[in-house]
mmCIF file of C-alpha atoms in Angstrom:
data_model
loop_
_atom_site.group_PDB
_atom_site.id
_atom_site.type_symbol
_atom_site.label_atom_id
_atom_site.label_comp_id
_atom_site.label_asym_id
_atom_site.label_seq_id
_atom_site.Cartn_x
_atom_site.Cartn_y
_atom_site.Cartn_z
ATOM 1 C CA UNK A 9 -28.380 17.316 17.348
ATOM 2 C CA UNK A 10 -26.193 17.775 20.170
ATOM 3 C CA UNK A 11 -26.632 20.012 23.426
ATOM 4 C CA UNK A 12 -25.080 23.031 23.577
ATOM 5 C CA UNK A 13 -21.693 23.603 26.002
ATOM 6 C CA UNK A 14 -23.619 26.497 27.547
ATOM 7 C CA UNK A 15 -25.935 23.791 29.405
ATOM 8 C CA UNK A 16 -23.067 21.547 30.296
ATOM 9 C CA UNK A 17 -20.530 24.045 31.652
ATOM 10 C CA UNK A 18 -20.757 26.197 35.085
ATOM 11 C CA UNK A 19 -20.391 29.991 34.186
ATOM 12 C CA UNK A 20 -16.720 30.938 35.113
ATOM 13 C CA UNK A 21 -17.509 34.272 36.222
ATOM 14 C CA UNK A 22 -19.161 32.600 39.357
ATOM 15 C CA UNK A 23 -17.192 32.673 42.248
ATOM 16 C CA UNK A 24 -18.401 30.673 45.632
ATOM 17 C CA UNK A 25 -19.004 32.569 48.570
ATOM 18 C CA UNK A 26 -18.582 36.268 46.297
ATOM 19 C CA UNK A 27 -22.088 38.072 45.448
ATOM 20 C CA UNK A 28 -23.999 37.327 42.590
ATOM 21 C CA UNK A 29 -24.589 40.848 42.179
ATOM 22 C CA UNK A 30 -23.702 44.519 42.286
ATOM 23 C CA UNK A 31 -24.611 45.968 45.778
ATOM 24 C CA UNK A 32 -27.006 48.538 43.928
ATOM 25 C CA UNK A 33 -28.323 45.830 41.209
ATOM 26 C CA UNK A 34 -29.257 43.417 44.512
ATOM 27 C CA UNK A 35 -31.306 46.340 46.077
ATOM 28 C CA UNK A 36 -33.197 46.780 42.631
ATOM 29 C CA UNK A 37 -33.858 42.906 42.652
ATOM 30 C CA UNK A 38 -36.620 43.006 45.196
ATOM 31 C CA UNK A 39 -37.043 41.494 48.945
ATOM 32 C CA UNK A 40 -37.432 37.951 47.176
ATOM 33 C CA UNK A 41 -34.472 37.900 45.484
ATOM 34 C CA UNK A 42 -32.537 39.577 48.013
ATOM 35 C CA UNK A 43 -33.505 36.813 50.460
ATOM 36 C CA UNK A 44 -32.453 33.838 48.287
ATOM 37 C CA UNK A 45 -29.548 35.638 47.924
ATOM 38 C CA UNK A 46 -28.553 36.190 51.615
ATOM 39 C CA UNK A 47 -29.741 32.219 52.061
ATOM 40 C CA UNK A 48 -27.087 31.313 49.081
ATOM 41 C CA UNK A 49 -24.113 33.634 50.644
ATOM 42 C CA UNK A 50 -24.928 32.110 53.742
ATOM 43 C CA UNK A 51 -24.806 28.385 52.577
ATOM 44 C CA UNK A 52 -22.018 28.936 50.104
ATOM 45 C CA UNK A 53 -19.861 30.351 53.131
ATOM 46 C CA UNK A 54 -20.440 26.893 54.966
ATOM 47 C CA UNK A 55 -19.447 24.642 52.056
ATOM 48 C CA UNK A 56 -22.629 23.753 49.986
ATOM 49 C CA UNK A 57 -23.377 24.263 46.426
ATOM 50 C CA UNK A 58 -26.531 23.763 45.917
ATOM 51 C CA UNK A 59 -30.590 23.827 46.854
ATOM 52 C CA UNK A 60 -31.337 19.924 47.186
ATOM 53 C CA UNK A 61 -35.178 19.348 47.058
ATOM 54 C CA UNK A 62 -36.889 15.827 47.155
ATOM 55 C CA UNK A 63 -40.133 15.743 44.421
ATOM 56 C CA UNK A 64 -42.736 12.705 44.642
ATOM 57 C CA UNK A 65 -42.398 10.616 41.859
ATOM 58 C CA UNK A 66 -45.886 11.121 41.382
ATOM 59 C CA UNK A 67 -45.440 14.576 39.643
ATOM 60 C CA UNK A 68 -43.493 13.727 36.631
ATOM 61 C CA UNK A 69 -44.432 9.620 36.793
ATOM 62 C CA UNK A 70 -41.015 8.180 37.773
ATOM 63 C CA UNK A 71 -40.877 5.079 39.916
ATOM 64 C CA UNK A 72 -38.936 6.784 42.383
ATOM 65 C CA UNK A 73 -38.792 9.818 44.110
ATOM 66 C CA UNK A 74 -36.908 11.959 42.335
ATOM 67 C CA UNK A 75 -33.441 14.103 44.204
ATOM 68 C CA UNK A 76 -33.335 17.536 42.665
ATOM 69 C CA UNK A 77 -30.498 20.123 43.332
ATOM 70 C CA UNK A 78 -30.816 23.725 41.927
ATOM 71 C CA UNK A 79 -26.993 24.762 42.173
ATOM 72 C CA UNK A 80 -25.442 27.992 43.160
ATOM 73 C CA UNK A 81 -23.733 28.409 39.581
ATOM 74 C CA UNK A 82 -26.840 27.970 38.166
ATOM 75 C CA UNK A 83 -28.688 30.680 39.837
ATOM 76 C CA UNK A 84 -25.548 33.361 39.026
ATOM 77 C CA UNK A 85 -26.901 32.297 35.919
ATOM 78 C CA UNK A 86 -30.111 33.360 36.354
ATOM 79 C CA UNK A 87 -29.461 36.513 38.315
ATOM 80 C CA UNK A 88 -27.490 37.739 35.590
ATOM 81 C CA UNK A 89 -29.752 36.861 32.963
ATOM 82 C CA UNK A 90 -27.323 34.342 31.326
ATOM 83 C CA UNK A 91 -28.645 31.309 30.724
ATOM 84 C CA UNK A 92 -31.571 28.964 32.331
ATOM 85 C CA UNK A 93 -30.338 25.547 33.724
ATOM 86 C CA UNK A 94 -32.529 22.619 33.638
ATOM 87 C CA UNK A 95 -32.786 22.320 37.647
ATOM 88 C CA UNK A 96 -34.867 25.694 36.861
ATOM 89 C CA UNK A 97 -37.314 24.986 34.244
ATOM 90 C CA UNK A 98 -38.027 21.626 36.390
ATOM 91 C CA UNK A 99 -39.213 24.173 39.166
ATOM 92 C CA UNK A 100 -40.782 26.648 37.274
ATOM 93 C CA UNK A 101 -42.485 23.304 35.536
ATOM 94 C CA UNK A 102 -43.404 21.915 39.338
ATOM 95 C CA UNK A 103 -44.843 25.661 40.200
ATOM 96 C CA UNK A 104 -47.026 25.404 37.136
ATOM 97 C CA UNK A 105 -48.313 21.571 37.875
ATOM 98 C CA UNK A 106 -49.376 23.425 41.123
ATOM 99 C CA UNK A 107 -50.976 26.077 40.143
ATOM 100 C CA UNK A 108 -53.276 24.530 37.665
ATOM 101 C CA UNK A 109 -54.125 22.519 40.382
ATOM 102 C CA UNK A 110 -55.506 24.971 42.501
ATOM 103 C CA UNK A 111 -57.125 26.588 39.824
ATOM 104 C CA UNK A 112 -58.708 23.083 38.647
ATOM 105 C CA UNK A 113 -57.303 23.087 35.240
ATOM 106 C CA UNK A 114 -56.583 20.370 33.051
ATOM 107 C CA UNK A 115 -53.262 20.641 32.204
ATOM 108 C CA UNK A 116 -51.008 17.957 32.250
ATOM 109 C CA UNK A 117 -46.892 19.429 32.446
ATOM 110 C CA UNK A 118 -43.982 17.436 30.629
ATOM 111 C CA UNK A 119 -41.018 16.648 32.689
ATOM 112 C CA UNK A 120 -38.079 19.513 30.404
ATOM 113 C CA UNK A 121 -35.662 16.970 31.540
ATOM 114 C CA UNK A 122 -37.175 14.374 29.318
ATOM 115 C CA UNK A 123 -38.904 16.987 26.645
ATOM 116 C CA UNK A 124 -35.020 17.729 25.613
ATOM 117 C CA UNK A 125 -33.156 17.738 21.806
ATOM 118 C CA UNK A 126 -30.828 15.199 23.550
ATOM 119 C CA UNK A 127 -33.437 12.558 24.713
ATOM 120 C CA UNK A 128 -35.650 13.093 21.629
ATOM 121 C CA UNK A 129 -32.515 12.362 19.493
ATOM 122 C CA UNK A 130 -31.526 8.978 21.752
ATOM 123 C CA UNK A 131 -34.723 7.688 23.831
ATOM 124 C CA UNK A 132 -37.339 9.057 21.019
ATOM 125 C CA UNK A 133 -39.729 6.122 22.664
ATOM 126 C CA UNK A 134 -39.805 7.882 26.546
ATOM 127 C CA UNK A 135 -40.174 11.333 25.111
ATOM 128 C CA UNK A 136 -43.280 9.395 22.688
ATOM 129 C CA UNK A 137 -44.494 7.839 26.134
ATOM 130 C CA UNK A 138 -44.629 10.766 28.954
ATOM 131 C CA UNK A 139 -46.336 13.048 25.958
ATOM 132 C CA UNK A 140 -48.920 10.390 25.178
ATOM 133 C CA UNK A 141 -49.424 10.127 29.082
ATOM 134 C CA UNK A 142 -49.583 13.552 29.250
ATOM 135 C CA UNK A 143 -52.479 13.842 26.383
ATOM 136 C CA UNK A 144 -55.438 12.474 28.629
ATOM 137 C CA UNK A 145 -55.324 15.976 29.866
ATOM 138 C CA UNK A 146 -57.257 18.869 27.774
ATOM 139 C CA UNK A 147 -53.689 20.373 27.353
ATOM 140 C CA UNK A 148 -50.121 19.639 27.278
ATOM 141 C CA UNK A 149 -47.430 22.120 28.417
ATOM 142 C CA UNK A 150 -43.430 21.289 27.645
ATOM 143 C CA UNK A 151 -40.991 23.769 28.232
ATOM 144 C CA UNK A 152 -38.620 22.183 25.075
ATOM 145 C CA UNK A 153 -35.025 22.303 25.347
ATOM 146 C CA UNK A 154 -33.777 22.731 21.554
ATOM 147 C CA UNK A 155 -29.912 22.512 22.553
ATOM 148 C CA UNK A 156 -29.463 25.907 22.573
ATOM 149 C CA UNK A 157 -32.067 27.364 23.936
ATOM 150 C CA UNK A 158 -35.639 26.998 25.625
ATOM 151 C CA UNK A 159 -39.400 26.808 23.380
ATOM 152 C CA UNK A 160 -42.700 26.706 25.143
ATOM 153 C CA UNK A 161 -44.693 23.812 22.875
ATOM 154 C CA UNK A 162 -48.227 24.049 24.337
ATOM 155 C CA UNK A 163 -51.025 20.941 22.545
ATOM 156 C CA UNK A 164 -54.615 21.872 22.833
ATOM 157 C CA UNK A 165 -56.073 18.424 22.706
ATOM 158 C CA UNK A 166 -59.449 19.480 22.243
ATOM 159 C CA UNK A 167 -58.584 21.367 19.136
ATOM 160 C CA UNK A 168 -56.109 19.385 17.731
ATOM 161 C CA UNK A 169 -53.566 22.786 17.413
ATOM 162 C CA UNK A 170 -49.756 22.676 19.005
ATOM 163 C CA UNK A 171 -48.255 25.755 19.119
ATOM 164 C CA UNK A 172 -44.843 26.323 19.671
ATOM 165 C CA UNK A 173 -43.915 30.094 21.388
ATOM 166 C CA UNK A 174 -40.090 31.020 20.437
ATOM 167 C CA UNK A 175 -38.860 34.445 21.318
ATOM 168 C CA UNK A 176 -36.196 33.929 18.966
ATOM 169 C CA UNK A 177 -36.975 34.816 16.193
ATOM 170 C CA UNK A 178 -33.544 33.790 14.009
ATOM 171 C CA UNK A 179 -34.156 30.127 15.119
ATOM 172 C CA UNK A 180 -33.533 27.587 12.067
ATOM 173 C CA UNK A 181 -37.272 26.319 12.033
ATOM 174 C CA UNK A 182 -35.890 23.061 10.558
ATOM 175 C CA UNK A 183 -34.548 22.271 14.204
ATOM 176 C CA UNK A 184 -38.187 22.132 14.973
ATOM 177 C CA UNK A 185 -38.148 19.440 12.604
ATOM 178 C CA UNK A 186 -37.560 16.520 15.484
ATOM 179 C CA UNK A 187 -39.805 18.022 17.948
ATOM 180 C CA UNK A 188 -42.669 18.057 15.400
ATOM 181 C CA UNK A 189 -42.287 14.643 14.627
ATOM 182 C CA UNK A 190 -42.064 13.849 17.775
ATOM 183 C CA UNK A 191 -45.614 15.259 19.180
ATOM 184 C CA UNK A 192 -46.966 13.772 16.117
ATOM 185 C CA UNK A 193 -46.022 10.245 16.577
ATOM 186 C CA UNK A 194 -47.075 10.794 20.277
ATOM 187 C CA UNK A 195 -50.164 12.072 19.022
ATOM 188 C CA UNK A 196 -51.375 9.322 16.147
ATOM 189 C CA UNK A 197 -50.463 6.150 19.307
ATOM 190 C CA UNK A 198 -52.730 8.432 21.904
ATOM 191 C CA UNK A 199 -55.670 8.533 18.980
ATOM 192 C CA UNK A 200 -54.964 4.657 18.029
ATOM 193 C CA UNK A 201 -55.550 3.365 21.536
ATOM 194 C CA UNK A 202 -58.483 5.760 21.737
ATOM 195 C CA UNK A 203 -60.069 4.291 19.236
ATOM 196 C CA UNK A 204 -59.335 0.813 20.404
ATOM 197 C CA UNK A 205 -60.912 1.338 23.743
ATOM 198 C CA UNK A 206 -64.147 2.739 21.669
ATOM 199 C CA UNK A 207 -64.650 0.126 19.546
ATOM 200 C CA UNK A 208 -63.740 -2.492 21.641
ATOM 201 C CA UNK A 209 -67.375 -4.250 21.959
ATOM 202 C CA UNK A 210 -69.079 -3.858 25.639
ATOM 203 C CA UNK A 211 -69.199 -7.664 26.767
ATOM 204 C CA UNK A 212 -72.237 -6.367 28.629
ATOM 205 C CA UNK A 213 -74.341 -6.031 25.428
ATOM 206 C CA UNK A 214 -76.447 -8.768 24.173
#
């Protein structure tokens, strides 16, 4: 399975320093959008591409922290309802860790950069490991990135369900096929060393 050119390529219709938008489509945006789109005009004009952000390695278990940069391109994308880059869903991911934190729920998020056809298909054993670290939650959320486009795979832990939420609806479901085996191989280690830690005798007992 290889990833698609539309998630390696910057959209050619984006030009540095030009708006992303229509002046009447901006004004329909809203104040939010029309803000991060003064702050990109503005940065773009002085030379820089991109939103740099710094995450603690702590949110998606790295051993470093890790140097995120949303670029310019990549928001004309999303503006225009193109495409969603990676840098994106890694936000979006990071705003839902948050969230459920606030709201005290047990969720544990997997990293999309990781979650990916690509990785899947060539590191099968990381993928295996951040879902099986991710399974000591009550749920697991993965935004999935299929090669061509993006599936929310949700695992209920408690109920033993996955569910995986694809709005389109012309998707081969055999491309699911990796993904699927994937969560389940994740899935039988987690319940192995479960059951090792259970039976493992108490050395307190007599």
């Amino acid at each position: 399975m290889e990833v698609g050119a539309v998630w390696t390529m910057a959209n050619l219709k984006y030009k540095p320093g030009e708006p992303m938008l229509s002046e009447k489509a901006l004004k329909s945006a809203g104040p939010c959008c029309q803000a991060l789109h003064a702050y990109i005009m503005k940065q773009s004009g002085n030379g820089a591409i991109d939103i740099p952000a710094k995450v603690a390695a702590s949110y998606f278990h790295t051993e470093d922290d890790l140097k995120l940069a949303v670029g310019f391109n990549d928001l004309y994308d999303l503006y225009n309802l193109d495409s969603l880059d990676m840098s994106l869903l890694r936000c979006w991911t990071l705003k839902m860790m948050k969230q459920a934190e606030e709201m005290h729920c047990n969720v544990g998020f997997l990293d999309p950069q990781i979650f990916s056809a690509t990785l899947v298909q060539y590191k099968s054993k990381d993928v295996i490991t951040a879902i099986k670290r991710a399974m000591n939650d009550d749920y697991v959320v993965g935004a999935y990135n299929t090669g061509s486009h993006w599936v929310l795979v949700i695992i209920a832990m408690k109920w033993n369900v996955v569910w995986y939420l694809d709005s389109a609806k012309s998707f081969p479901l055999r491309k699911f096929k990796d993904v699927v085996t994937i969560v389940n191989w994740a899935y039988s280690e987690h319940m192995e060393t479960k059951m090792k830690k259970i039976q493992k005798p108490n050395k307190n007992q007599t």
